[in-house]
Amino acid sequence: MLWYEDSIAKAIQISKDRKCIFLVYVSGEDELSKKMDETLAHEAVSDACKDFVAVKIKSPSDICQQFSQIYPVVFVPSVFFIGLNGLPIEITPGHLEPEEFNKKAQDVIKIHQSQLSGTANMDVDKTRAAAAAPVAAAESTAPAAAAATPSTLAATPEPERLNVAPESMELEHTDQPATEPLVAPPAEVPSTSAAPDSSASDSLDQRIMYAKEKIQENQEHKQVNEEKKEKEKEIGRRQLGKDVQKLRRGQVDRSLKEMQDEIKKEREEDRRARQRIKEEIDRDRAQRKAKWEQEKVERELMQKEMREKKMQENQMTAAEREAARREISRIQFRLPDGSAITQQFKSSEPLSVACSFISQHAGSNIQLYTMFPKRTFTAQDMTSSLLSLELVPSAVILVIPIKSVLAPKTYSNNFLGMILAPLFTLLNFIYGIIFGTPANPNPGDSRTTNKDNENTVPSSTTSQRPSTAYKRRSSPISRQEGNIHKFTSSQDDDDDQSTWNGNSTQQM
């Protein structure tokens, strides 16, 4: 495609002079414009449009804005085929293939040729109408001139009038063709008669006056026709302007309607898309909720099963532990001197076994009882098992000798001694409980020999403790809390022998 590189005004003038089609191509920077550039650069398209005056306009630009004020540019790229009357013959928006574009160009050429033929016929009609007016005037004056010719053959006309009249007619009617004179020239008038004739001069004056009147009428008629043509041209121009405005309004209305339809379509598509997304979200939410509920139920069932299983395991473990604890009875014997002896027995063994064990250390004449609950064991309880006596898994038994340790010998032989003997016995018992045994115990006392027994586990033996632990301080035999005195052992029990951490927890 050969593009006109000069200004658009010159291109329009050249298209009017050549009476050819004025092609305007509005291009952009998108892919469709690039494809349309390739179509217009095709050889077949260039051959088909070789007689066009083609102009290329870039969008956006100032020239494109000026062009769009006259011809609205709705789509880019677009090709405008503009005819001689300034109206677009064809507008091709978007991209077209070379074959399709050639078909459009051929159709535009045919329409343009039909417009050219119609314009030529109108020009011929106007020319014929303009030439017919002076011919009709000449035909109307021809009979009068023929009637006056015989009378003037014998007379010689005045040369001044004959010479001046043609000049005046030529000055007053310069636009008439020279080949159609209204009055014959003086050379054609015969001059055979030398005598002047008054009637001939009068007829010549009449003819001249008639010719002047006809010329004036023709001029007036021509002026009226010109005014009428000017009015028709003005009406045509106004009608053309109205048509152009109507075309522009139609194009604007169509473009606005297309834009409104496009906006409605886009809004409807957006609404449908939002509706689809909303439905998808609702479905996903319902699925997640159902899945969460199912997982929750499964999780609760699993947790319930785990709790039940753990509870069963704990119950079994507790039962096993309780059974294991009930199989062994750990009994701590508290002696009157404050010492303690701990020994383990089978829960099925009778109390007599425990009594026999402690008799080896405290003597046979002893009494066993518990503080919590407060109970004194009799000879009938010796045959009962430790389990039935509720001494399982552990218990504390107080060992009290029945016979007093210090018997008063001073008063044993008299009556006063018999009366005071129970009192001294009670005092010795209390003294032995509070202050312990006398300083010189018997060498054969069983308590001094019990510490090396293999079956006993004395609580006074201490184990190896780490340097970071501490041992509880041994308590005195008795301690006072208000008005209440409480007995304490002189030796540590198991809790006193244990190792304790700084946070009051027992170290294993």
Coordinates of C-alpha atoms in Angstrom, one line a residue:
M1 CA 0.0 0.0 0.0
L2 CA 1.3 3.4 -1.1
W3 CA 0.7 5.9 1.7
Y4 CA 0.5 9.7 1.2
E5 CA 3.1 11.2 3.4
D6 CA 2.1 14.9 3.1
S7 CA -0.7 16.7 5.1
I8 CA -4.2 15.4 5.1
A9 CA -5.6 18.6 3.6
K10 CA -3.5 18.1 0.5
A11 CA -4.5 14.5 0.3
I12 CA -8.2 15.5 0.3
Q13 CA -7.6 18.1 -2.4
I14 CA -5.7 15.6 -4.5
S15 CA -8.6 13.0 -4.2
K16 CA -11.1 15.7 -5.2
D17 CA -8.9 16.7 -8.2
R18 CA -8.5 13.1 -9.3
K19 CA -12.1 12.2 -8.4
C20 CA -10.8 9.1 -6.7
I21 CA -11.5 7.3 -3.4
F22 CA -10.0 8.8 -0.2
L23 CA -8.8 5.9 2.0
V24 CA -8.1 6.5 5.7
Y25 CA -6.5 3.8 7.8
V26 CA -6.6 4.2 11.6
S27 CA -4.2 1.9 13.3
G28 CA -3.0 1.2 16.9
E29 CA -0.3 -0.8 18.7
D30 CA -2.3 -4.0 19.3
E31 CA -2.0 -7.4 17.6
L32 CA -5.0 -6.7 15.3
S33 CA -3.4 -3.5 14.0
K34 CA -0.2 -5.5 13.2
K35 CA -2.2 -8.1 11.4
M36 CA -4.1 -5.4 9.4
D37 CA -0.7 -3.8 8.5
E38 CA 0.3 -7.1 7.0
T39 CA -2.9 -7.3 5.1
L40 CA -2.5 -3.7 3.7
A41 CA 1.1 -4.5 2.8
H42 CA 0.0 -7.5 0.7
E43 CA 0.7 -7.2 -3.1
A44 CA -2.8 -8.0 -4.2
V45 CA -4.2 -5.3 -1.8
S46 CA -1.7 -2.7 -3.1
D47 CA -2.8 -3.5 -6.7
A48 CA -6.5 -3.2 -5.9
C49 CA -5.9 0.2 -4.1
K50 CA -3.4 1.7 -6.5
D51 CA -5.9 4.4 -7.6
F52 CA -6.8 5.4 -4.1
V53 CA -5.3 8.3 -2.1
A54 CA -4.4 6.5 1.1
V55 CA -3.6 8.1 4.5
K56 CA -2.4 6.3 7.6
I57 CA -3.3 7.7 11.1
K58 CA -2.0 6.5 14.4
S59 CA -4.2 6.2 17.4
P60 CA -4.1 7.9 19.8
S61 CA -2.9 11.2 18.3
D62 CA -4.1 14.7 17.6
I63 CA -4.8 14.0 14.0
C64 CA -6.8 10.9 15.0
Q65 CA -8.8 13.1 17.5
Q66 CA -9.6 15.7 14.7
F67 CA -10.6 12.9 12.3
S68 CA -12.8 11.2 14.9
Q69 CA -14.7 14.5 15.4
I70 CA -15.9 14.2 11.8
Y71 CA -15.9 10.5 11.4
P72 CA -16.3 8.7 14.8
V73 CA -13.7 6.0 15.3
V74 CA -15.5 3.2 17.1
F75 CA -12.9 0.4 16.7
V76 CA -9.2 0.3 16.2
P77 CA -8.0 -0.7 13.6
S78 CA -10.5 0.7 11.0
V79 CA -10.4 1.5 7.3
F80 CA -12.6 4.3 5.9
F81 CA -13.5 4.5 2.2
I82 CA -14.6 8.1 1.6
G83 CA -16.3 9.2 -1.6
L84 CA -16.5 12.5 -3.5
N85 CA -19.4 13.8 -1.4
G86 CA -17.4 13.4 1.8
L87 CA -19.5 10.5 3.1
P88 CA -17.9 7.2 3.9
I89 CA -18.8 4.5 1.4
E90 CA -17.6 1.7 3.5
I91 CA -16.1 1.2 7.0
T92 CA -14.2 -2.0 7.8
P93 CA -13.4 -2.4 11.5
G94 CA -11.0 -4.9 12.8
H95 CA -8.7 -7.3 10.9
L96 CA -9.5 -8.6 7.4
E97 CA -7.7 -11.1 5.3
P98 CA -6.3 -9.9 1.9
E99 CA -9.0 -11.7 -0.1
E100 CA -11.8 -10.3 2.0
F101 CA -10.3 -6.8 1.9
N102 CA -10.0 -7.0 -1.9
K103 CA -13.7 -7.9 -2.2
K104 CA -14.6 -4.9 0.0
A105 CA -12.4 -2.7 -2.2
Q106 CA -14.0 -3.9 -5.4
D107 CA -17.5 -3.2 -4.0
V108 CA -16.4 0.3 -3.0
I109 CA -14.9 0.9 -6.5
K110 CA -18.2 -0.1 -8.1
I111 CA -20.2 2.3 -5.8
H112 CA -17.7 5.1 -6.6
Q113 CA -18.0 4.6 -10.3
S114 CA -21.8 4.7 -10.1
Q115 CA -21.5 8.0 -8.2
L116 CA -19.1 9.4 -10.9
S117 CA -21.6 8.4 -13.7
G118 CA -24.5 10.1 -11.8
T119 CA -22.4 13.3 -11.3
A120 CA -21.5 13.4 -15.0
N121 CA -25.1 13.1 -16.1
M122 CA -26.1 15.9 -13.8
D123 CA -23.3 18.1 -15.3
V124 CA -24.4 17.4 -18.9
D125 CA -28.0 18.3 -18.0
K126 CA -26.9 21.6 -16.5
T127 CA -24.8 22.4 -19.6
R128 CA -27.6 21.7 -22.0
A129 CA -30.0 23.8 -19.9
A130 CA -27.6 26.7 -19.9
A131 CA -27.0 26.5 -23.7
A132 CA -30.7 26.3 -24.6
A133 CA -31.6 29.7 -23.2
P134 CA -29.7 31.9 -25.7
V135 CA -30.7 29.7 -28.6
A136 CA -34.4 30.2 -27.8
A137 CA -33.9 34.0 -27.6
A138 CA -32.2 34.0 -31.0
E139 CA -35.0 32.0 -32.6
S140 CA -37.6 34.5 -31.2
T141 CA -35.8 37.4 -32.8
A142 CA -35.2 35.6 -36.2
P143 CA -38.8 36.4 -37.7
A144 CA -38.5 40.1 -36.9
A145 CA -35.1 40.3 -38.6
A146 CA -36.4 38.5 -41.6
A147 CA -39.3 40.9 -42.0
A148 CA -37.0 43.9 -41.8
T149 CA -34.4 42.7 -44.3
P150 CA -36.4 43.4 -47.6
S151 CA -37.0 47.0 -46.7
T152 CA -33.4 47.6 -46.0
L153 CA -32.0 46.2 -49.2
A154 CA -32.4 49.4 -51.1
A155 CA -31.3 51.7 -48.4
T156 CA -28.0 52.2 -46.9
P157 CA -28.0 52.0 -43.0
E158 CA -26.2 54.5 -40.9
P159 CA -22.7 53.3 -40.3
E160 CA -22.3 54.6 -36.8
R161 CA -25.4 52.7 -35.4
L162 CA -24.4 49.6 -37.2
N163 CA -20.9 49.7 -35.9
V164 CA -21.8 50.6 -32.3
A165 CA -24.7 48.3 -31.8
P166 CA -22.7 45.0 -32.0
E167 CA -20.1 46.4 -29.7
S168 CA -22.7 47.3 -27.1
M169 CA -24.3 43.9 -27.4
E170 CA -21.0 42.3 -26.9
L171 CA -20.3 44.3 -23.8
E172 CA -23.7 43.7 -22.3
H173 CA -23.8 40.0 -23.2
T174 CA -20.3 38.8 -23.0
D175 CA -21.3 35.4 -21.7
Q176 CA -23.1 34.4 -24.9
P177 CA -21.3 32.3 -27.4
A178 CA -19.7 34.0 -30.4
T179 CA -21.1 31.5 -32.8
E180 CA -24.7 32.5 -32.0
P181 CA -25.1 36.3 -32.6
L182 CA -28.4 37.8 -32.0
V183 CA -28.0 40.5 -34.7
A184 CA -26.2 40.1 -38.1
P185 CA -23.0 42.0 -38.5
P186 CA -22.8 45.1 -40.6
A187 CA -20.9 43.4 -43.4
E188 CA -23.9 41.2 -44.2
V189 CA -26.2 44.2 -44.7
P190 CA -26.5 45.1 -48.4
S191 CA -25.4 48.6 -49.3
T192 CA -26.9 48.9 -52.8
S193 CA -29.1 51.9 -51.9
A194 CA -27.5 55.2 -51.1
A195 CA -30.6 57.2 -50.0
P196 CA -31.5 57.0 -46.3
D197 CA -34.8 55.7 -45.4
S198 CA -36.5 56.7 -42.2
S199 CA -38.6 53.6 -41.9
A200 CA -35.6 51.4 -42.1
S201 CA -33.8 53.3 -39.3
D202 CA -36.9 53.1 -37.1
S203 CA -37.1 49.3 -37.6
L204 CA -33.4 49.0 -36.8
D205 CA -33.8 51.0 -33.6
Q206 CA -36.8 48.8 -32.7
R207 CA -34.7 45.7 -33.2
I208 CA -31.9 47.1 -31.1
M209 CA -34.3 47.9 -28.3
Y210 CA -35.9 44.5 -28.6
A211 CA -32.5 42.9 -28.5
K212 CA -31.5 44.9 -25.5
E213 CA -34.7 44.0 -23.7
K214 CA -34.2 40.3 -24.6
I215 CA -30.6 40.5 -23.3
Q216 CA -31.8 42.2 -20.1
E217 CA -34.5 39.5 -19.7
N218 CA -32.0 36.8 -20.3
Q219 CA -29.7 38.4 -17.7
E220 CA -32.5 38.7 -15.2
H221 CA -33.6 35.1 -15.9
K222 CA -30.0 33.9 -15.6
Q223 CA -29.7 35.8 -12.3
V224 CA -32.9 34.3 -11.0
N225 CA -31.6 30.9 -12.1
E226 CA -28.3 31.5 -10.4
E227 CA -30.1 32.6 -7.2
K228 CA -32.3 29.6 -7.4
K229 CA -29.3 27.4 -7.9
E230 CA -27.5 29.0 -5.0
K231 CA -30.6 28.4 -2.9
E232 CA -30.7 24.8 -4.0
K233 CA -27.0 24.5 -3.3
E234 CA -27.5 26.0 0.1
I235 CA -30.4 23.7 0.7
G236 CA -28.4 20.8 -0.5
R237 CA -25.5 21.8 1.7
R238 CA -27.7 22.2 4.7
Q239 CA -29.3 18.8 3.9
L240 CA -25.9 17.3 3.5
G241 CA -24.9 18.8 6.9
K242 CA -28.1 17.4 8.4
D243 CA -27.4 14.0 6.8
V244 CA -23.9 14.1 8.1
Q245 CA -25.1 15.1 11.6
K246 CA -27.7 12.4 11.4
L247 CA -25.1 9.9 10.3
R248 CA -22.9 11.0 13.1
R249 CA -25.7 10.8 15.6
G250 CA -26.6 7.4 14.2
Q251 CA -23.0 6.3 14.5
V252 CA -22.8 7.7 18.1
D253 CA -26.1 6.1 19.0
R254 CA -25.1 2.8 17.6
S255 CA -21.7 3.0 19.4
L256 CA -23.5 4.0 22.6
K257 CA -26.0 1.2 22.2
E258 CA -23.2 -1.2 21.5
M259 CA -21.3 0.0 24.5
Q260 CA -24.4 -0.3 26.6
D261 CA -25.1 -3.8 25.3
E262 CA -21.5 -4.6 26.0
I263 CA -21.6 -3.2 29.5
K264 CA -24.9 -5.1 30.1
K265 CA -23.3 -8.2 28.8
E266 CA -20.2 -7.8 30.9
R267 CA -22.3 -7.0 34.0
E268 CA -24.5 -10.1 33.4
E269 CA -21.4 -12.2 32.9
D270 CA -19.9 -10.7 36.1
R271 CA -23.1 -11.4 37.9
R272 CA -23.2 -15.0 36.7
A273 CA -19.5 -15.4 37.6
R274 CA -20.1 -14.1 41.1
Q275 CA -23.1 -16.3 41.4
R276 CA -21.1 -19.3 40.3
I277 CA -18.3 -18.4 42.7
K278 CA -20.8 -17.9 45.5
E279 CA -22.4 -21.3 44.9
E280 CA -18.9 -22.9 44.7
I281 CA -18.0 -21.2 48.0
D282 CA -21.3 -22.4 49.6
R283 CA -20.7 -25.9 48.3
D284 CA -17.1 -25.9 49.5
R285 CA -18.2 -24.6 52.9
A286 CA -20.9 -27.2 53.2
Q287 CA -18.4 -29.9 52.2
R288 CA -15.9 -28.6 54.7
K289 CA -18.5 -28.4 57.4
A290 CA -19.7 -32.0 56.7
K291 CA -16.2 -33.2 56.6
W292 CA -15.4 -31.3 59.9
E293 CA -18.5 -32.8 61.5
Q294 CA -17.6 -36.3 60.4
E295 CA -14.0 -35.8 61.6
K296 CA -15.3 -34.4 64.8
V297 CA -17.5 -37.4 65.4
E298 CA -14.7 -39.8 64.4
R299 CA -12.3 -37.8 66.7
E300 CA -14.8 -37.9 69.6
L301 CA -15.3 -41.6 69.1
M302 CA -11.6 -42.2 68.9
Q303 CA -11.0 -40.1 72.0
K304 CA -13.8 -41.9 73.8
E305 CA -12.3 -45.2 72.8
M306 CA -8.9 -44.0 73.9
R307 CA -10.3 -42.8 77.2
E308 CA -12.1 -46.0 77.8
K309 CA -9.1 -48.0 76.8
K310 CA -6.9 -45.9 79.0
M311 CA -9.4 -46.1 81.8
Q312 CA -9.4 -49.9 81.5
E313 CA -5.7 -50.0 81.4
N314 CA -5.5 -47.7 84.5
Q315 CA -8.1 -49.9 86.2
M316 CA -6.2 -53.0 85.3
T317 CA -2.9 -51.4 86.4
A318 CA -4.5 -50.2 89.6
A319 CA -6.0 -53.6 90.2
E320 CA -2.7 -55.2 89.5
R321 CA -0.9 -52.7 91.7
E322 CA -3.5 -53.1 94.4
A323 CA -3.3 -56.8 94.1
A324 CA 0.5 -56.6 94.3
R325 CA 0.2 -54.3 97.3
R326 CA -2.3 -56.5 99.0
E327 CA 0.1 -59.5 98.6
I328 CA 2.7 -57.8 100.8
S329 CA 2.0 -56.0 104.1
R330 CA 4.7 -53.6 105.2
I331 CA 4.4 -53.1 109.0
Q332 CA 6.4 -50.7 111.1
F333 CA 6.7 -51.6 114.7
R334 CA 7.1 -48.6 117.1
L335 CA 9.0 -49.6 120.3
P336 CA 8.7 -47.8 123.6
D337 CA 12.1 -46.3 123.4
G338 CA 11.1 -44.5 120.2
S339 CA 12.9 -46.8 117.8
A340 CA 11.2 -48.4 114.9
I341 CA 11.5 -51.7 113.1
T342 CA 10.0 -52.3 109.6
Q343 CA 9.3 -55.7 108.2
Q344 CA 7.4 -57.0 105.2
F345 CA 5.0 -59.9 105.6
K346 CA 2.6 -61.7 103.3
S347 CA -0.9 -60.5 103.6
S348 CA -2.2 -64.1 104.0
E349 CA 0.0 -64.7 107.1
P350 CA -1.7 -64.4 110.5
L351 CA -0.9 -61.7 113.0
S352 CA 1.0 -64.2 115.2
V353 CA 3.8 -64.3 112.6
A354 CA 4.3 -60.5 113.1
C355 CA 4.0 -60.9 116.8
S356 CA 6.6 -63.6 116.8
F357 CA 8.9 -61.4 114.8
I358 CA 8.7 -58.4 117.1
S359 CA 8.9 -60.7 120.2
Q360 CA 12.5 -61.5 119.1
H361 CA 13.3 -57.8 119.5
A362 CA 11.0 -56.5 122.2
G363 CA 10.4 -59.6 124.3
S364 CA 7.4 -61.9 124.6
N365 CA 5.5 -60.0 127.2
I366 CA 4.2 -57.2 124.9
Q367 CA 0.9 -55.8 123.8
L368 CA 0.2 -54.7 120.1
Y369 CA -2.3 -52.0 119.2
T370 CA -2.8 -49.3 116.5
M371 CA -3.6 -45.7 116.8
F372 CA -5.5 -45.2 113.5
P373 CA -7.9 -46.8 113.9
K374 CA -7.5 -47.2 117.6
R375 CA -7.5 -50.9 118.2
T376 CA -5.8 -53.3 120.6
F377 CA -5.0 -56.8 119.3
T378 CA -6.0 -59.6 121.5
A379 CA -5.1 -63.4 121.5
Q380 CA -8.1 -64.0 119.2
D381 CA -6.7 -61.7 116.6
M382 CA -3.4 -63.6 116.4
T383 CA -5.0 -66.3 114.2
S384 CA -6.5 -63.7 111.8
S385 CA -4.6 -62.8 108.6
L386 CA -3.1 -59.4 108.1
L387 CA -5.5 -58.8 105.2
S388 CA -8.6 -59.3 107.3
L389 CA -7.1 -57.1 110.1
E390 CA -6.7 -54.3 107.5
L391 CA -3.0 -54.1 107.9
V392 CA -2.4 -54.2 104.1
P393 CA -0.5 -52.7 102.4
S394 CA 1.1 -50.9 105.3
A395 CA 0.4 -50.3 108.9
V396 CA 2.0 -48.9 112.1
I397 CA 1.8 -51.0 115.2
L398 CA 2.7 -49.8 118.6
V399 CA 4.6 -52.3 120.8
I400 CA 4.0 -51.8 124.6
P401 CA 5.5 -54.2 127.1
I402 CA 3.0 -55.5 129.6
K403 CA 5.5 -55.9 132.5
S404 CA 7.1 -52.6 133.8
V405 CA 10.7 -52.0 133.1
L406 CA 11.6 -50.5 136.6
A407 CA 9.8 -52.3 139.5
P408 CA 10.1 -50.5 142.9
K409 CA 11.8 -52.8 145.4
T410 CA 11.6 -50.5 148.3
Y411 CA 7.9 -50.8 148.9
S412 CA 7.3 -54.4 147.7
N413 CA 7.2 -55.9 151.2
N414 CA 4.8 -53.6 152.9
F415 CA 1.3 -52.4 152.5
L416 CA 2.3 -49.0 151.3
G417 CA 4.4 -50.5 148.5
M418 CA 1.4 -52.5 147.3
I419 CA -0.6 -49.4 147.1
L420 CA 2.0 -47.3 145.3
A421 CA 3.2 -50.1 143.0
P422 CA 0.7 -49.4 140.3
L423 CA 1.5 -45.7 140.5
F424 CA 5.2 -46.3 140.1
T425 CA 4.6 -48.8 137.3
L426 CA 2.6 -46.2 135.5
L427 CA 5.3 -43.5 136.1
N428 CA 8.0 -45.9 134.9
F429 CA 6.0 -46.6 131.8
I430 CA 5.5 -43.0 131.1
Y431 CA 9.2 -42.3 131.9
G432 CA 10.2 -45.0 129.5
I433 CA 8.1 -43.7 126.8
I434 CA 9.2 -40.1 127.2
F435 CA 12.9 -40.5 128.1
G436 CA 13.6 -43.9 126.7
T437 CA 15.3 -46.8 128.4
P438 CA 17.8 -46.4 131.3
A439 CA 21.3 -45.5 130.5
N440 CA 22.7 -49.0 131.3
P441 CA 20.4 -51.5 129.5
N442 CA 20.8 -55.2 129.9
P443 CA 23.6 -56.7 127.7
G444 CA 21.3 -59.4 126.6
D445 CA 18.5 -57.1 125.5
S446 CA 17.1 -58.2 122.2
R447 CA 16.9 -54.7 120.7
T448 CA 20.7 -54.4 120.5
T449 CA 21.0 -57.7 118.6
N450 CA 18.3 -57.0 116.1
K451 CA 20.2 -54.7 113.8
D452 CA 22.3 -57.5 112.3
N453 CA 19.3 -59.7 111.6
E454 CA 19.0 -60.7 107.9
N455 CA 15.2 -60.7 107.9
T456 CA 14.8 -57.2 109.3
V457 CA 15.1 -53.9 107.6
P458 CA 16.1 -51.4 110.3
S459 CA 15.0 -47.9 109.7
S460 CA 18.0 -46.4 111.5
T461 CA 20.4 -47.4 108.7
T462 CA 21.1 -44.5 106.4
S463 CA 21.8 -44.8 102.7
Q464 CA 24.2 -42.8 100.6
R465 CA 22.7 -39.4 99.7
P466 CA 23.9 -37.0 97.0
S467 CA 25.6 -33.9 98.0
T468 CA 22.8 -31.7 96.6
A469 CA 20.1 -33.4 98.7
Y470 CA 19.4 -32.7 102.4
K471 CA 18.2 -34.9 105.2
R472 CA 15.4 -34.0 107.5
R473 CA 16.5 -33.1 111.0
S474 CA 15.7 -35.8 113.6
S475 CA 12.9 -34.8 116.0
P476 CA 13.1 -35.1 119.8
I477 CA 11.2 -37.8 121.6
S478 CA 8.2 -35.5 122.2
R479 CA 7.2 -32.1 120.8
Q480 CA 4.6 -29.7 122.1
E481 CA 2.0 -28.0 120.0
G482 CA 0.0 -25.8 122.3
N483 CA -1.2 -27.8 125.2
I484 CA -0.8 -31.1 123.4
H485 CA 2.4 -33.2 123.6
K486 CA 3.1 -35.7 120.8
F487 CA 5.5 -38.6 120.9
T488 CA 8.2 -38.9 118.3
S489 CA 10.7 -41.7 117.6
S490 CA 14.3 -41.1 118.3
Q491 CA 15.2 -42.7 115.0
D492 CA 14.2 -41.6 111.5
D493 CA 11.4 -43.5 109.8
D494 CA 11.3 -44.2 106.1
D495 CA 10.3 -40.6 105.2
D496 CA 13.1 -39.2 107.4
Q497 CA 15.6 -41.6 105.8
S498 CA 14.6 -40.6 102.3
T499 CA 16.3 -38.0 100.2
W500 CA 14.4 -34.8 99.5
N501 CA 14.8 -32.3 96.8
G502 CA 14.5 -28.5 97.2
N503 CA 10.9 -28.4 96.1
S504 CA 9.7 -30.8 98.8
T505 CA 9.7 -33.8 96.5
Q506 CA 11.3 -37.1 97.4
Q507 CA 14.3 -38.1 95.4
M508 CA 14.2 -41.7 94.2

